[in-house]
């Protein structure tokens, strides 16, 4: 049975896919148990594609939890769509991977559980760092609609 977190994650992937589809892109969700990205997005001609990782909060928070592997992903092609669900309107943040890698926060829990020798480590990306990227769909438009401008 799926957990609330898994259902929230799946909902976020489909919310992002729907938004991108409404904007005219071809969107393919990847297998949910696959490692890597959540969505592969292409322009309508199929001449340019980008991978997207989706992170969704179950309620509105001031951060998104990430995995440790996010710190090591060095891809200029990867983008994150961070979603905060609001009662009236959802918030979308389209953030380049380099921003995530550069501003990921690492925090250790104050104490370890009795069955652990080390405290837990949490990785997160803060809302304040995401704010400049709110509704910045044009970042993806630039890459997908003008692939000739892409960095090599």
PDB file of C-alpha atoms in Angstrom:
ATOM      1  CA  UNK A   1       0.000   0.000   0.000  1.00  0.00           C
ATOM      2  CA  UNK A   2       1.299   3.455  -0.913  1.00  0.00           C
ATOM      3  CA  UNK A   3       2.212   5.859   1.869  1.00  0.00           C
ATOM      4  CA  UNK A   4       0.920   9.431   2.041  1.00  0.00           C
ATOM      5  CA  UNK A   5       4.368  10.641   0.984  1.00  0.00           C
ATOM      6  CA  UNK A   6       4.397   8.362  -2.053  1.00  0.00           C
ATOM      7  CA  UNK A   7       0.919   9.502  -3.060  1.00  0.00           C
ATOM      8  CA  UNK A   8       1.943  13.142  -2.662  1.00  0.00           C
ATOM      9  CA  UNK A   9       5.017  12.521  -4.818  1.00  0.00           C
ATOM     10  CA  UNK A  10       2.970  10.807  -7.507  1.00  0.00           C
ATOM     11  CA  UNK A  11       0.398  13.617  -7.471  1.00  0.00           C
ATOM     12  CA  UNK A  12       3.196  16.167  -7.897  1.00  0.00           C
ATOM     13  CA  UNK A  13       4.631  14.341 -10.897  1.00  0.00           C
ATOM     14  CA  UNK A  14       1.231  14.355 -12.594  1.00  0.00           C
ATOM     15  CA  UNK A  15       0.548  17.994 -11.659  1.00  0.00           C
ATOM     16  CA  UNK A  16       3.858  19.005 -13.240  1.00  0.00           C
ATOM     17  CA  UNK A  17       3.191  16.781 -16.277  1.00  0.00           C
ATOM     18  CA  UNK A  18      -0.266  18.319 -16.755  1.00  0.00           C
ATOM     19  CA  UNK A  19       1.091  21.864 -16.496  1.00  0.00           C
ATOM     20  CA  UNK A  20       3.843  21.128 -19.022  1.00  0.00           C
ATOM     21  CA  UNK A  21       1.388  19.395 -21.377  1.00  0.00           C
ATOM     22  CA  UNK A  22      -0.932  22.403 -21.237  1.00  0.00           C
ATOM     23  CA  UNK A  23       2.054  24.510 -22.269  1.00  0.00           C
ATOM     24  CA  UNK A  24       2.459  22.404 -25.422  1.00  0.00           C
ATOM     25  CA  UNK A  25       5.228  20.010 -24.447  1.00  0.00           C
ATOM     26  CA  UNK A  26       5.452  16.252 -24.838  1.00  0.00           C
ATOM     27  CA  UNK A  27       5.805  14.816 -21.341  1.00  0.00           C
ATOM     28  CA  UNK A  28       6.694  11.273 -20.342  1.00  0.00           C
ATOM     29  CA  UNK A  29       6.637  10.277 -16.665  1.00  0.00           C
ATOM     30  CA  UNK A  30       9.270   7.679 -15.839  1.00  0.00           C
ATOM     31  CA  UNK A  31       8.640   4.530 -13.836  1.00  0.00           C
ATOM     32  CA  UNK A  32       8.043   5.486 -10.197  1.00  0.00           C
ATOM     33  CA  UNK A  33      10.534   2.953  -8.899  1.00  0.00           C
ATOM     34  CA  UNK A  34      13.250   4.005 -11.353  1.00  0.00           C
ATOM     35  CA  UNK A  35      16.293   5.868 -10.090  1.00  0.00           C
ATOM     36  CA  UNK A  36      16.836   9.288 -11.602  1.00  0.00           C
ATOM     37  CA  UNK A  37      14.381  11.762 -13.036  1.00  0.00           C
ATOM     38  CA  UNK A  38      10.592  11.868 -12.793  1.00  0.00           C
ATOM     39  CA  UNK A  39       9.764  13.407 -16.175  1.00  0.00           C
ATOM     40  CA  UNK A  40      11.295  13.558 -19.628  1.00  0.00           C
ATOM     41  CA  UNK A  41      10.055  16.644 -21.466  1.00  0.00           C
ATOM     42  CA  UNK A  42      10.416  17.381 -25.167  1.00  0.00           C
ATOM     43  CA  UNK A  43       9.359  20.172 -27.497  1.00  0.00           C
ATOM     44  CA  UNK A  44       6.603  19.273 -29.969  1.00  0.00           C
ATOM     45  CA  UNK A  45       9.141  18.618 -32.755  1.00  0.00           C
ATOM     46  CA  UNK A  46      11.161  16.245 -30.607  1.00  0.00           C
ATOM     47  CA  UNK A  47      14.356  18.188 -31.303  1.00  0.00           C
ATOM     48  CA  UNK A  48      15.150  19.051 -27.695  1.00  0.00           C
ATOM     49  CA  UNK A  49      14.452  17.262 -24.427  1.00  0.00           C
ATOM     50  CA  UNK A  50      15.279  17.806 -20.764  1.00  0.00           C
ATOM     51  CA  UNK A  51      15.008  15.707 -17.597  1.00  0.00           C
ATOM     52  CA  UNK A  52      12.973  17.024 -14.671  1.00  0.00           C
ATOM     53  CA  UNK A  53      12.903  15.989 -11.030  1.00  0.00           C
ATOM     54  CA  UNK A  54       9.677  16.863  -9.164  1.00  0.00           C
ATOM     55  CA  UNK A  55       9.506  17.519  -5.425  1.00  0.00           C
ATOM     56  CA  UNK A  56       6.129  18.111  -3.811  1.00  0.00           C
ATOM     57  CA  UNK A  57       5.156  18.998  -0.275  1.00  0.00           C
ATOM     58  CA  UNK A  58       2.004  17.484   1.197  1.00  0.00           C
ATOM     59  CA  UNK A  59       1.217  20.841   2.774  1.00  0.00           C
ATOM     60  CA  UNK A  60       2.839  24.216   2.320  1.00  0.00           C
ATOM     61  CA  UNK A  61       6.266  24.277   3.932  1.00  0.00           C
ATOM     62  CA  UNK A  62       9.207  26.636   3.773  1.00  0.00           C
ATOM     63  CA  UNK A  63      11.460  23.877   2.361  1.00  0.00           C
ATOM     64  CA  UNK A  64      11.530  20.684   0.279  1.00  0.00           C
ATOM     65  CA  UNK A  65      13.271  17.549   1.506  1.00  0.00           C
ATOM     66  CA  UNK A  66      15.888  16.157  -0.860  1.00  0.00           C
ATOM     67  CA  UNK A  67      18.100  13.098  -0.931  1.00  0.00           C
ATOM     68  CA  UNK A  68      21.844  13.135  -0.412  1.00  0.00           C
ATOM     69  CA  UNK A  69      22.377  12.236  -4.085  1.00  0.00           C
ATOM     70  CA  UNK A  70      21.024  15.676  -5.058  1.00  0.00           C
ATOM     71  CA  UNK A  71      24.281  17.185  -3.769  1.00  0.00           C
ATOM     72  CA  UNK A  72      26.297  15.137  -6.256  1.00  0.00           C
ATOM     73  CA  UNK A  73      24.210  15.571  -9.405  1.00  0.00           C
ATOM     74  CA  UNK A  74      26.168  17.847 -11.682  1.00  0.00           C
ATOM     75  CA  UNK A  75      23.999  18.294 -14.739  1.00  0.00           C
ATOM     76  CA  UNK A  76      23.249  21.573 -16.473  1.00  0.00           C
ATOM     77  CA  UNK A  77      20.371  19.836 -18.263  1.00  0.00           C
ATOM     78  CA  UNK A  78      18.518  18.745 -15.114  1.00  0.00           C
ATOM     79  CA  UNK A  79      15.765  20.923 -13.674  1.00  0.00           C
ATOM     80  CA  UNK A  80      13.560  20.650 -10.611  1.00  0.00           C
ATOM     81  CA  UNK A  81       9.913  21.559 -10.409  1.00  0.00           C
ATOM     82  CA  UNK A  82       9.172  22.209  -6.749  1.00  0.00           C
ATOM     83  CA  UNK A  83       5.494  22.270  -5.856  1.00  0.00           C
ATOM     84  CA  UNK A  84       3.788  23.735  -2.814  1.00  0.00           C
ATOM     85  CA  UNK A  85       0.099  22.887  -2.723  1.00  0.00           C
ATOM     86  CA  UNK A  86      -2.074  25.761  -1.594  1.00  0.00           C
ATOM     87  CA  UNK A  87      -5.792  25.634  -0.969  1.00  0.00           C
ATOM     88  CA  UNK A  88      -6.576  28.153  -3.700  1.00  0.00           C
ATOM     89  CA  UNK A  89      -3.649  27.903  -6.086  1.00  0.00           C
ATOM     90  CA  UNK A  90      -0.548  25.727  -6.373  1.00  0.00           C
ATOM     91  CA  UNK A  91       2.914  27.254  -6.316  1.00  0.00           C
ATOM     92  CA  UNK A  92       5.412  26.029  -8.927  1.00  0.00           C
ATOM     93  CA  UNK A  93       9.123  26.791  -8.821  1.00  0.00           C
ATOM     94  CA  UNK A  94      11.254  25.869 -11.845  1.00  0.00           C
ATOM     95  CA  UNK A  95      14.791  25.621 -10.481  1.00  0.00           C
ATOM     96  CA  UNK A  96      17.994  24.700 -12.361  1.00  0.00           C
ATOM     97  CA  UNK A  97      19.962  21.844 -10.821  1.00  0.00           C
ATOM     98  CA  UNK A  98      23.012  24.093 -10.294  1.00  0.00           C
ATOM     99  CA  UNK A  99      20.908  26.233  -7.894  1.00  0.00           C
ATOM    100  CA  UNK A 100      19.791  23.187  -5.947  1.00  0.00           C
ATOM    101  CA  UNK A 101      23.352  21.841  -5.688  1.00  0.00           C
ATOM    102  CA  UNK A 102      24.699  25.260  -4.691  1.00  0.00           C
ATOM    103  CA  UNK A 103      22.126  25.928  -1.980  1.00  0.00           C
ATOM    104  CA  UNK A 104      21.174  22.547  -0.584  1.00  0.00           C
ATOM    105  CA  UNK A 105      21.084  22.598   3.221  1.00  0.00           C
ATOM    106  CA  UNK A 106      22.393  19.764   5.328  1.00  0.00           C
ATOM    107  CA  UNK A 107      21.199  19.430   8.908  1.00  0.00           C
ATOM    108  CA  UNK A 108      21.782  16.775  11.508  1.00  0.00           C
ATOM    109  CA  UNK A 109      19.055  15.860  13.935  1.00  0.00           C
ATOM    110  CA  UNK A 110      19.700  17.028  17.471  1.00  0.00           C
ATOM    111  CA  UNK A 111      19.853  13.485  18.789  1.00  0.00           C
ATOM    112  CA  UNK A 112      20.086  10.013  17.358  1.00  0.00           C
ATOM    113  CA  UNK A 113      17.494   7.334  17.890  1.00  0.00           C
ATOM    114  CA  UNK A 114      18.414   4.570  20.289  1.00  0.00           C
ATOM    115  CA  UNK A 115      18.838   2.141  17.365  1.00  0.00           C
ATOM    116  CA  UNK A 116      21.252   4.467  15.521  1.00  0.00           C
ATOM    117  CA  UNK A 117      24.826   5.298  16.365  1.00  0.00           C
ATOM    118  CA  UNK A 118      24.778   8.548  14.352  1.00  0.00           C
ATOM    119  CA  UNK A 119      22.202  11.341  14.197  1.00  0.00           C
ATOM    120  CA  UNK A 120      20.003  11.459  11.084  1.00  0.00           C
ATOM    121  CA  UNK A 121      20.983  13.874   8.322  1.00  0.00           C
ATOM    122  CA  UNK A 122      18.363  15.880   6.430  1.00  0.00           C
ATOM    123  CA  UNK A 123      18.898  17.639   3.114  1.00  0.00           C
ATOM    124  CA  UNK A 124      16.610  20.451   2.049  1.00  0.00           C
ATOM    125  CA  UNK A 125      16.133  23.367  -0.323  1.00  0.00           C
ATOM    126  CA  UNK A 126      14.528  26.455   1.190  1.00  0.00           C
ATOM    127  CA  UNK A 127      11.516  28.357  -0.108  1.00  0.00           C
ATOM    128  CA  UNK A 128      13.467  31.619   0.153  1.00  0.00           C
ATOM    129  CA  UNK A 129      16.019  30.202  -2.321  1.00  0.00           C
ATOM    130  CA  UNK A 130      13.224  28.991  -4.624  1.00  0.00           C
ATOM    131  CA  UNK A 131      11.256  32.274  -4.660  1.00  0.00           C
ATOM    132  CA  UNK A 132      13.193  33.831  -7.593  1.00  0.00           C
ATOM    133  CA  UNK A 133      12.138  30.821  -9.689  1.00  0.00           C
ATOM    134  CA  UNK A 134       8.410  30.942  -8.965  1.00  0.00           C
ATOM    135  CA  UNK A 135       6.454  30.360 -12.191  1.00  0.00           C
ATOM    136  CA  UNK A 136       9.639  30.752 -14.277  1.00  0.00           C
ATOM    137  CA  UNK A 137       8.389  28.422 -17.001  1.00  0.00           C
ATOM    138  CA  UNK A 138      10.298  30.557 -19.512  1.00  0.00           C
ATOM    139  CA  UNK A 139      13.517  28.886 -18.322  1.00  0.00           C
ATOM    140  CA  UNK A 140      12.244  25.633 -19.813  1.00  0.00           C
ATOM    141  CA  UNK A 141      10.772  27.437 -22.829  1.00  0.00           C
ATOM    142  CA  UNK A 142      14.194  28.859 -23.650  1.00  0.00           C
ATOM    143  CA  UNK A 143      15.828  25.434 -23.624  1.00  0.00           C
ATOM    144  CA  UNK A 144      13.071  23.519 -25.361  1.00  0.00           C
ATOM    145  CA  UNK A 145      11.952  26.069 -27.949  1.00  0.00           C
ATOM    146  CA  UNK A 146      15.449  27.359 -28.780  1.00  0.00           C
ATOM    147  CA  UNK A 147      17.771  24.327 -28.533  1.00  0.00           C
ATOM    148  CA  UNK A 148      20.378  26.131 -30.654  1.00  0.00           C
ATOM    149  CA  UNK A 149      21.006  28.479 -27.706  1.00  0.00           C
ATOM    150  CA  UNK A 150      21.834  25.627 -25.361  1.00  0.00           C
ATOM    151  CA  UNK A 151      25.300  25.476 -23.848  1.00  0.00           C
ATOM    152  CA  UNK A 152      27.459  22.635 -25.118  1.00  0.00           C
TER     153      UNK A 152
END
